[in-house]
Tab-separated table of C-alpha atoms in Angstrom:
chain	number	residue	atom	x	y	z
A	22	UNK	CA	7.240	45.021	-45.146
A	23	UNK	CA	6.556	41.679	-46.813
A	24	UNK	CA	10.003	39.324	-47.649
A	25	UNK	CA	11.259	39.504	-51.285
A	26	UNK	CA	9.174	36.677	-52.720
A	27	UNK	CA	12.671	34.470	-53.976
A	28	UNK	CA	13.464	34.750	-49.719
A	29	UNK	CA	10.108	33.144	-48.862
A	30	UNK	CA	10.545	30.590	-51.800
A	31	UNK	CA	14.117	29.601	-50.127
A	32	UNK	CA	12.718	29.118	-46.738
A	33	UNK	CA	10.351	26.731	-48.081
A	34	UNK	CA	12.562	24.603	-49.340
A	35	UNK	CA	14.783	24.410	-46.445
A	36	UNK	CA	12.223	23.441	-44.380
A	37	UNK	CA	10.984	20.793	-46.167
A	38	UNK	CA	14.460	19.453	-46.863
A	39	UNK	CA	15.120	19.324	-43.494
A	40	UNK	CA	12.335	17.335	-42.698
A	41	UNK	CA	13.764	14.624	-44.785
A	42	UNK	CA	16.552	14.330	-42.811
A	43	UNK	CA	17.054	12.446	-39.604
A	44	UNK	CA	18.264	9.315	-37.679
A	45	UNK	CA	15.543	7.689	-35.751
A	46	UNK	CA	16.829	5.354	-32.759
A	47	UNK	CA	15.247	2.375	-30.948
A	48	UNK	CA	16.542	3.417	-27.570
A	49	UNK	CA	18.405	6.213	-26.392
A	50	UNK	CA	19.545	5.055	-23.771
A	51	UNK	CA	20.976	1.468	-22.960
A	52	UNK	CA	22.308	-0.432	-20.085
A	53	UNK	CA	24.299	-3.084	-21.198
A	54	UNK	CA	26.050	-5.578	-19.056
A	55	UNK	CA	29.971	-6.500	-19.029
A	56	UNK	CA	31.392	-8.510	-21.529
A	57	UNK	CA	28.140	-8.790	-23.225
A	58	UNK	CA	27.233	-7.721	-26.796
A	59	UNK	CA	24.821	-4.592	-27.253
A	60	UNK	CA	22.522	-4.067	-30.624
A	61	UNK	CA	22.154	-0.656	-31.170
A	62	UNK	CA	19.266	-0.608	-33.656
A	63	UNK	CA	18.255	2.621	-36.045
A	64	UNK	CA	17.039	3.488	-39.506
A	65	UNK	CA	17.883	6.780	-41.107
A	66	UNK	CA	16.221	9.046	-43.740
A	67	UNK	CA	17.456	11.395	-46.293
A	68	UNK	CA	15.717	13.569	-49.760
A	69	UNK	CA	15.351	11.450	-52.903
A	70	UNK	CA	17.694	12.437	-55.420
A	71	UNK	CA	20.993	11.791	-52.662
A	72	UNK	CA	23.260	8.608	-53.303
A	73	UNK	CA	24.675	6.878	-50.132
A	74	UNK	CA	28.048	7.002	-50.398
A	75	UNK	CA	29.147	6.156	-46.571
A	76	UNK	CA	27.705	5.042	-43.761
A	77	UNK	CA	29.445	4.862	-40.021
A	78	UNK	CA	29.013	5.510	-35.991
A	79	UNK	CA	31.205	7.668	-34.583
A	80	UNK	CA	31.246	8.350	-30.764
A	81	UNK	CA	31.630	12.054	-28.957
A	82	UNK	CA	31.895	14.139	-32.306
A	83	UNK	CA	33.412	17.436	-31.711
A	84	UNK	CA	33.646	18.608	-34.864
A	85	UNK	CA	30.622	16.313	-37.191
A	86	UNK	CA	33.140	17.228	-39.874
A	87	UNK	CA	35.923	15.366	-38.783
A	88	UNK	CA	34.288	12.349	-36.575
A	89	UNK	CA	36.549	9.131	-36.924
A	90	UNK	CA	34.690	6.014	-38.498
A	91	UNK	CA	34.612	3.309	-35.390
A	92	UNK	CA	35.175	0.618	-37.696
A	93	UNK	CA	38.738	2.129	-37.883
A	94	UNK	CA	39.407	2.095	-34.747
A	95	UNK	CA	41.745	-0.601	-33.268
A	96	UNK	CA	39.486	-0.395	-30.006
A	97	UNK	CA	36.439	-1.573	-31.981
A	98	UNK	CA	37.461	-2.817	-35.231
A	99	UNK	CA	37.621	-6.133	-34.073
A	100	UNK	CA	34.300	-5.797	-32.103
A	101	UNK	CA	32.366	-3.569	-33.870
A	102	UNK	CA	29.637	-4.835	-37.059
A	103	UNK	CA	27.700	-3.182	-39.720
A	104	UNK	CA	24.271	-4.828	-39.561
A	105	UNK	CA	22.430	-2.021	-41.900
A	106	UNK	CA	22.300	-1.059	-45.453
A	107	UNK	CA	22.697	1.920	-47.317
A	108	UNK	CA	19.325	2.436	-47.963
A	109	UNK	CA	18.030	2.478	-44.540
A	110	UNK	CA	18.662	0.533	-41.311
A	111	UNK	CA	21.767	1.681	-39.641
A	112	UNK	CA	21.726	-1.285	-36.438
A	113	UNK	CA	25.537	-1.709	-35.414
A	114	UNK	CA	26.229	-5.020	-32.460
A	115	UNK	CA	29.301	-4.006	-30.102
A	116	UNK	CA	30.798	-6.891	-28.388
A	117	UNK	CA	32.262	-7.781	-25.471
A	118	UNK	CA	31.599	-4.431	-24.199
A	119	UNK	CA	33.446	-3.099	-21.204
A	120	UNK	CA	32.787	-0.064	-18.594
A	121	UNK	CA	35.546	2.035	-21.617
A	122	UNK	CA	32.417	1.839	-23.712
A	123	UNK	CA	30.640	3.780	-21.867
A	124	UNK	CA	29.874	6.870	-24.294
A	125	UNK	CA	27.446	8.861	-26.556
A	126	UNK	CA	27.670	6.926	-30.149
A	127	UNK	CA	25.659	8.580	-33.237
A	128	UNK	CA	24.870	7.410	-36.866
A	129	UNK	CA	26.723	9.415	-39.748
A	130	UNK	CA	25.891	9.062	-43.237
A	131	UNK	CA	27.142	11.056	-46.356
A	132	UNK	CA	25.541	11.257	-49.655
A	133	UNK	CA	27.259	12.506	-53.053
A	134	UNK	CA	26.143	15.681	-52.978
A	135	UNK	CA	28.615	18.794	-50.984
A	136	UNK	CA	25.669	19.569	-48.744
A	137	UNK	CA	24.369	15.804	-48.067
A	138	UNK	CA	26.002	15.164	-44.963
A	139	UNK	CA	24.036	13.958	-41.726
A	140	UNK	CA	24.904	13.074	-37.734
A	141	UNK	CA	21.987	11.308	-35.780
A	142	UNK	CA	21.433	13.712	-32.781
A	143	UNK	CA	20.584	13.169	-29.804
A	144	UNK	CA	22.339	9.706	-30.075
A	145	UNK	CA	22.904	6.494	-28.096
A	146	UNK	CA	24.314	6.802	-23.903
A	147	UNK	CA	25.222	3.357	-23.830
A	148	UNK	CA	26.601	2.763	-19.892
A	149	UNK	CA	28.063	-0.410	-19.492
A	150	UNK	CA	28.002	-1.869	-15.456
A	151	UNK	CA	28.930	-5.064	-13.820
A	152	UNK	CA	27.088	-7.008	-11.107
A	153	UNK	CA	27.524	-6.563	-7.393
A	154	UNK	CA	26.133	-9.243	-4.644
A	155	UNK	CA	24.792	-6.837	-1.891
A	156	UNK	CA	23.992	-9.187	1.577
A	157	UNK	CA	25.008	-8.870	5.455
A	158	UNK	CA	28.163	-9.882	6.834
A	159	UNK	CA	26.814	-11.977	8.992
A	160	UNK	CA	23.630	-13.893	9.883
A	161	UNK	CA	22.542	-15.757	12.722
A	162	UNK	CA	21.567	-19.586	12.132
A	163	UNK	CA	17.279	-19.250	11.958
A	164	UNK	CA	16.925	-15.970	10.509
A	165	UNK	CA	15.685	-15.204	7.334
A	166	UNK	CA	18.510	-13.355	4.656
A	167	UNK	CA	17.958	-11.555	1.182
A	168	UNK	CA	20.649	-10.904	-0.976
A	169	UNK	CA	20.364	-8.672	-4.315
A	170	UNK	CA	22.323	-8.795	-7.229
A	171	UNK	CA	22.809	-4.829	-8.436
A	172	UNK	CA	24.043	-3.301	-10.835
A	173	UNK	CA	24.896	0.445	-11.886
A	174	UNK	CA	22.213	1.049	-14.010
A	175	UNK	CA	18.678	-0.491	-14.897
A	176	UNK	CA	19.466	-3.403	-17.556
A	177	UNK	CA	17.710	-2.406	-20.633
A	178	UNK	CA	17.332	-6.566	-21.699
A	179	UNK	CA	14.968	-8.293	-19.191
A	180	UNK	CA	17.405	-10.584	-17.172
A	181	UNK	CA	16.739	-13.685	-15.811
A	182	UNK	CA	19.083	-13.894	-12.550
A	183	UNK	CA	21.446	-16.596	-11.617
A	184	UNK	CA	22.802	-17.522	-8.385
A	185	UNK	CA	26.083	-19.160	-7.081
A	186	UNK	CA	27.278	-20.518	-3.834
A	187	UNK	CA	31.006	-21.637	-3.072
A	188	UNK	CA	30.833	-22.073	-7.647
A	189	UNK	CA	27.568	-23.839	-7.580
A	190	UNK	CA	24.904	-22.971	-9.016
A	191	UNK	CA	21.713	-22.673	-6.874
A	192	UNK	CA	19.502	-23.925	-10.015
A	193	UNK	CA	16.143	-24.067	-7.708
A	194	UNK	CA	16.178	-20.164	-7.132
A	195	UNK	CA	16.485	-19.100	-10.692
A	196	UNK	CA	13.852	-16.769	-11.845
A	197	UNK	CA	13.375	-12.997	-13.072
A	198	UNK	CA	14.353	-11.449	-9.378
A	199	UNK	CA	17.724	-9.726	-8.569
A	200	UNK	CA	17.326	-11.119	-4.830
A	201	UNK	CA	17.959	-14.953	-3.279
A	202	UNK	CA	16.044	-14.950	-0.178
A	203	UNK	CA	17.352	-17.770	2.471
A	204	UNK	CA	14.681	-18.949	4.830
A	205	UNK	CA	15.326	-19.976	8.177
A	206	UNK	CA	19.467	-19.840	7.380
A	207	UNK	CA	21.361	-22.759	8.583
A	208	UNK	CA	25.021	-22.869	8.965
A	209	UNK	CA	25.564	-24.770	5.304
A	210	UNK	CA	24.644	-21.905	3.808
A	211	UNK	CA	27.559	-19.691	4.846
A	212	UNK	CA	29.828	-19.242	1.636
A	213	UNK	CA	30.669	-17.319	-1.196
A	214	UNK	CA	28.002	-15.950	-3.019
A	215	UNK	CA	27.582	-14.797	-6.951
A	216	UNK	CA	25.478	-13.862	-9.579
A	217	UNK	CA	25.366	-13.864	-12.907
A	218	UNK	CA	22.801	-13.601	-16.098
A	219	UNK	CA	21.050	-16.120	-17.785
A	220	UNK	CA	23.402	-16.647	-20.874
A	221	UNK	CA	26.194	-14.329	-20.014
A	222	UNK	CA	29.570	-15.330	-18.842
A	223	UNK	CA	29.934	-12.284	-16.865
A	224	UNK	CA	30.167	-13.352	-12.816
A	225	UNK	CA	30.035	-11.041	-10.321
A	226	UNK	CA	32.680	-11.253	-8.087
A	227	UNK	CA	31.914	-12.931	-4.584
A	228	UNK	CA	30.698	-12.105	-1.167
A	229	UNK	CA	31.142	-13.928	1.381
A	230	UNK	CA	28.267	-14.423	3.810
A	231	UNK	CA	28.796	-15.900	7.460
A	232	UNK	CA	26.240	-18.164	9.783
A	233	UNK	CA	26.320	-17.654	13.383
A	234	UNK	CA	25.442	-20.604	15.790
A	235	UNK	CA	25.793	-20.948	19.152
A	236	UNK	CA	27.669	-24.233	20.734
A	237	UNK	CA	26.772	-27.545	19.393
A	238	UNK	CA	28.318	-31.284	20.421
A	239	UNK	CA	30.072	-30.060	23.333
A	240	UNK	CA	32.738	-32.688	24.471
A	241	UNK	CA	35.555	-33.716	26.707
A	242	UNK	CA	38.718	-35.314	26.182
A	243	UNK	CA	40.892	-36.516	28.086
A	244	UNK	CA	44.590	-36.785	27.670
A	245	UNK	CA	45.953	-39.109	28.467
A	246	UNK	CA	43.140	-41.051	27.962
A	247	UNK	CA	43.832	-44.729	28.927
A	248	UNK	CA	44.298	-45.802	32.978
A	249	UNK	CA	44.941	-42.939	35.401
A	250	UNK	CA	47.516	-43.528	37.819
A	251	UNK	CA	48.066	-41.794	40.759
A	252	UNK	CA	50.838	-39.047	40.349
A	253	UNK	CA	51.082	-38.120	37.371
A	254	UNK	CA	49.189	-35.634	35.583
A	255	UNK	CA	46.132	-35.463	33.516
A	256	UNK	CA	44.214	-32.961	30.457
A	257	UNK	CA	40.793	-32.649	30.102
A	258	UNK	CA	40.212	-30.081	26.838
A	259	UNK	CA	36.764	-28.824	26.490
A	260	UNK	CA	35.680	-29.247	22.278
A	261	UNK	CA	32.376	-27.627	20.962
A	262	UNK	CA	30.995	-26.953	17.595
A	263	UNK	CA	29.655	-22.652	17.038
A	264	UNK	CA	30.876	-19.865	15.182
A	265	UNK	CA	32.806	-17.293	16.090
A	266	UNK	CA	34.333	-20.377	17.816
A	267	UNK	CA	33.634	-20.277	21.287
A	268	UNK	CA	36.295	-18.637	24.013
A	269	UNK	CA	34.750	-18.785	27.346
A	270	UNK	CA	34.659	-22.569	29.093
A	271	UNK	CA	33.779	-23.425	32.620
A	272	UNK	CA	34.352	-26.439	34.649
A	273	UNK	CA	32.192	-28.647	36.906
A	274	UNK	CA	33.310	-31.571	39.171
A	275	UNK	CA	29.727	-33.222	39.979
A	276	UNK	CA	27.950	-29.704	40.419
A	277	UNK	CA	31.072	-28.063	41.809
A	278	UNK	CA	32.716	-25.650	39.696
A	279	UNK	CA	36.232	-26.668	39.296
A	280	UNK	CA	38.009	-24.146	36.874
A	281	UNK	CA	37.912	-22.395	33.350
A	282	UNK	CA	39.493	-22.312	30.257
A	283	UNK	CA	39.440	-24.849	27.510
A	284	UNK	CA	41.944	-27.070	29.126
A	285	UNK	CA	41.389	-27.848	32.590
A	286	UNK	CA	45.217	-29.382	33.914
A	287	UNK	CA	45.461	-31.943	36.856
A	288	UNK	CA	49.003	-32.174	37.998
A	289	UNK	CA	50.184	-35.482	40.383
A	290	UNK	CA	46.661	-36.727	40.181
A	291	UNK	CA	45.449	-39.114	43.244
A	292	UNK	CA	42.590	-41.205	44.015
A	293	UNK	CA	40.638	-37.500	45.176
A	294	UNK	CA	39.899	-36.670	41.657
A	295	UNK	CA	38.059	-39.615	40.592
A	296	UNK	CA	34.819	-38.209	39.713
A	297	UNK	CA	32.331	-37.186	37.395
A	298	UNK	CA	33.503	-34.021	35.213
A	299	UNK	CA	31.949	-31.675	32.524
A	300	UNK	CA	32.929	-28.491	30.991
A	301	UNK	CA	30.275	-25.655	28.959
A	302	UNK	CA	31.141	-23.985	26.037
A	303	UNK	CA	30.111	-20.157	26.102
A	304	UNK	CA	29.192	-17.609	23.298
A	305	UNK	CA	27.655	-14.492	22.987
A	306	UNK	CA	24.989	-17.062	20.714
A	307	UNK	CA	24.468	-19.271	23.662
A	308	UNK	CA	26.214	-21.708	25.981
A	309	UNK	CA	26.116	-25.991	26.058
A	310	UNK	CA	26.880	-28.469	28.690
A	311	UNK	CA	28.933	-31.648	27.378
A	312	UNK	CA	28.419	-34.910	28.807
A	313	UNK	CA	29.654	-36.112	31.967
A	314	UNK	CA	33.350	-38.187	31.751
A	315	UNK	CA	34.243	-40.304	34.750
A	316	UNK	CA	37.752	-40.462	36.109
A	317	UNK	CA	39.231	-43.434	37.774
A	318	UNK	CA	42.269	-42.921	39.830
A	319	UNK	CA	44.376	-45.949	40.534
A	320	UNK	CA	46.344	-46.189	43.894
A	321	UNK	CA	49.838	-47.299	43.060
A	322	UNK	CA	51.022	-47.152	47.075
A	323	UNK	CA	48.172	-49.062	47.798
A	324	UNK	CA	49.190	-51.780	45.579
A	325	UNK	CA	52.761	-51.623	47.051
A	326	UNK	CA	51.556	-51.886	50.395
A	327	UNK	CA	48.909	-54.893	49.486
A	328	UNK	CA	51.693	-56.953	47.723
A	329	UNK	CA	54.115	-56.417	50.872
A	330	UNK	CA	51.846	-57.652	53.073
A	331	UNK	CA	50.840	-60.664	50.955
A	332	UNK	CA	54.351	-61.596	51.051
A	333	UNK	CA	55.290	-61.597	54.448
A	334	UNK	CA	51.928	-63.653	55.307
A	335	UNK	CA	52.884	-65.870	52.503
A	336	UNK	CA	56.757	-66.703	53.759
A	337	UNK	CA	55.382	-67.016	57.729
A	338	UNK	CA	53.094	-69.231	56.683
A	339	UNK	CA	55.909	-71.200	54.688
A	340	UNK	CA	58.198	-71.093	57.670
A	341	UNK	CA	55.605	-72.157	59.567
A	342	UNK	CA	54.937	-75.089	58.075
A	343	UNK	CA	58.808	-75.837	57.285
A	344	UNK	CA	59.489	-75.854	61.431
A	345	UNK	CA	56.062	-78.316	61.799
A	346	UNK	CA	57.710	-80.699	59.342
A	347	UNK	CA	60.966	-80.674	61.071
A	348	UNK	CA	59.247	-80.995	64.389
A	349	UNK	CA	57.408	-83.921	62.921
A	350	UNK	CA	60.510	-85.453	61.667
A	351	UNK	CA	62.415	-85.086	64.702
A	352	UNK	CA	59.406	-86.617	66.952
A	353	UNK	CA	59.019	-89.835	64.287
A	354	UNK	CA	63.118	-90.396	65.019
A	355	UNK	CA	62.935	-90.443	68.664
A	356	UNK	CA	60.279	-92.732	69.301
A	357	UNK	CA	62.146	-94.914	66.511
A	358	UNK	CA	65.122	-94.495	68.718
A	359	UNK	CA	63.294	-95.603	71.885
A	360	UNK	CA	62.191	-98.938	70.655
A	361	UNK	CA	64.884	-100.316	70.034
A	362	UNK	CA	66.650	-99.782	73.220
């Protein structure tokens, strides 16, 4: 049985009213970065013969009925502007959004009439993220390193990626990646690491990336380091350049090994440690010999026993030459004497 022909008549006109109707959005989804300021762009439709009377986005309606007016609220008065009419574009800019913005936001509009009410479904998911350095802890010195800058979401803007080391910015590796690759690492480039967006002030926060090397300018010094004399006592600490720092040193008189550790004590030193001596530094990265130092023991009872001797030669030889003067004296007076008798 055919529909009362008023029915059909009413169906009709529902569906074409409802086709006049609607919210059309730009994107449906956007990933917008911290602190930065998201356009969320639409124009809306609605029957001729309907009066605008208020326009507004609302976020997570429950009841379309009751949604609050963002522009009212304390959390986005401030941050929140109108670009759009009342005729047809309904673009909003949020700024200095934060991860709390993350949410569903719609497009209402009412008209003058009871029934001319409308909420833009499906709406916006906006999803606000941050920035995260992703790179190894460590790295040894030679290798090659990538580090990526990531973030929760895919950024709906096309970002152009900036780079930071210890607060500087690397201005030669700028360009439209989200990774730094270091070639052939070398020990300056250990530091903290960031990234950022072209034209945001949003940093990510830092990572800190570490260069291992094995020992470099391994050297000995010696303590105290002026003339060694024999019996007292003597340092030799063994310094080196690597990271982790190196904790293993060994000890060479000539091609003898002589001890380990990084200090190598000589206590009551005598003239059997002069020498040639040399320590190695030793890391799981690699080892390195330092230079040879030369030690020069200085006899102090030798001296004693040279200066001794020099004086008793010296006051013989005096006496000796006192008792040939008196000798001489004594001769010259007697023959005097005998002359004259």
């Amino acid at each position: 049985m055919a529909p009362p022909l008023p029915l059909i008549f009413l169906l009709m006109i529902h569906r074409v009213s409802s086709s006049d109707w609607g919210v059309n959005y730009s994107h449906l989804y956007i990933c917008a970065l911290k602190n930065s300021s998201v356009i969320m762009s639409c124009n809306y439709t609605y029957p001729t013969g309907y009066k605008i009377e208020k326009v507004f986005w609302t976020k997570n309606p429950v009841n379309c009925e009751n949604s609050p007016d963002l522009s009212e609220d304390p959390e986005y008065s401030q941050r929140l502007q109108y670009l759009g009419d009342k005729q047809q574009n309904c673009t909003i800019r949020l700024s200095h959004v934060t991860q709390k913005d993350s949410h569903m936001y719609y497009f209402r509009f009412t008209t003058d009439k009871p029934d001319g009410k409308w909420t833009g479904k499906p709406g916006v998911n906006l999803t606000v993220t941050d920035l995260q350095v992703e790179a190894p802890e460590r790295v040894t010195e030679g290798q090659n390193v990538s580090l990526t800058c990531k973030s929760s979401c895919a950024l709906t803007d096309r970002a152009t990626f900036i780079w930071y080391r210890n607060s500087q910015p690397l201005t030669e590796r700028r360009d439209r990646n989200n990774q730094l690759l270091l070639q052939s690492v070398r020990r300056e480039d250990a530091g903290r690491y960031r990234c950022a967006l072209q034209e945001h002030t949003y940093i990510s926060p830092a990572v800190y990336l570490s260069v291992t090397y094995p020992p470099k300018h391994t050297f000995v010094a010696v303590s105290p380091c002026c003339e060694l004399v024999e019996g007292n006592s003597v340092n030799l600490s063994c310094n080196s350049d690597s990271y982790p720092p190196a904790l293993n040193f060994s000890w060479f008189k000539g091609g003898t090994f002589v001890g380990s550790g990084r200090i190598y004590s000589i206590s009551k030193i005598s003239s059997n440690h002069s020498g040639e001596y040399k320590c190695k530094s030793i890391t799981e990265h690699g080892e390195k010999y330092s230079d040879a130092v030369t030690l020069n023991v200085t006899c102090v009872g030798c001296l004693v026993k040279l200066y001794t001797t020099g004086v008793v030669c010296g006051a013989a030889v005096v006496i000796m030459m006192v008792l040939i003067w008196v000798k001489k004296r004594k001769d010259t007076q007697e023959s005097q004497v005998r002359k004259i008798s």
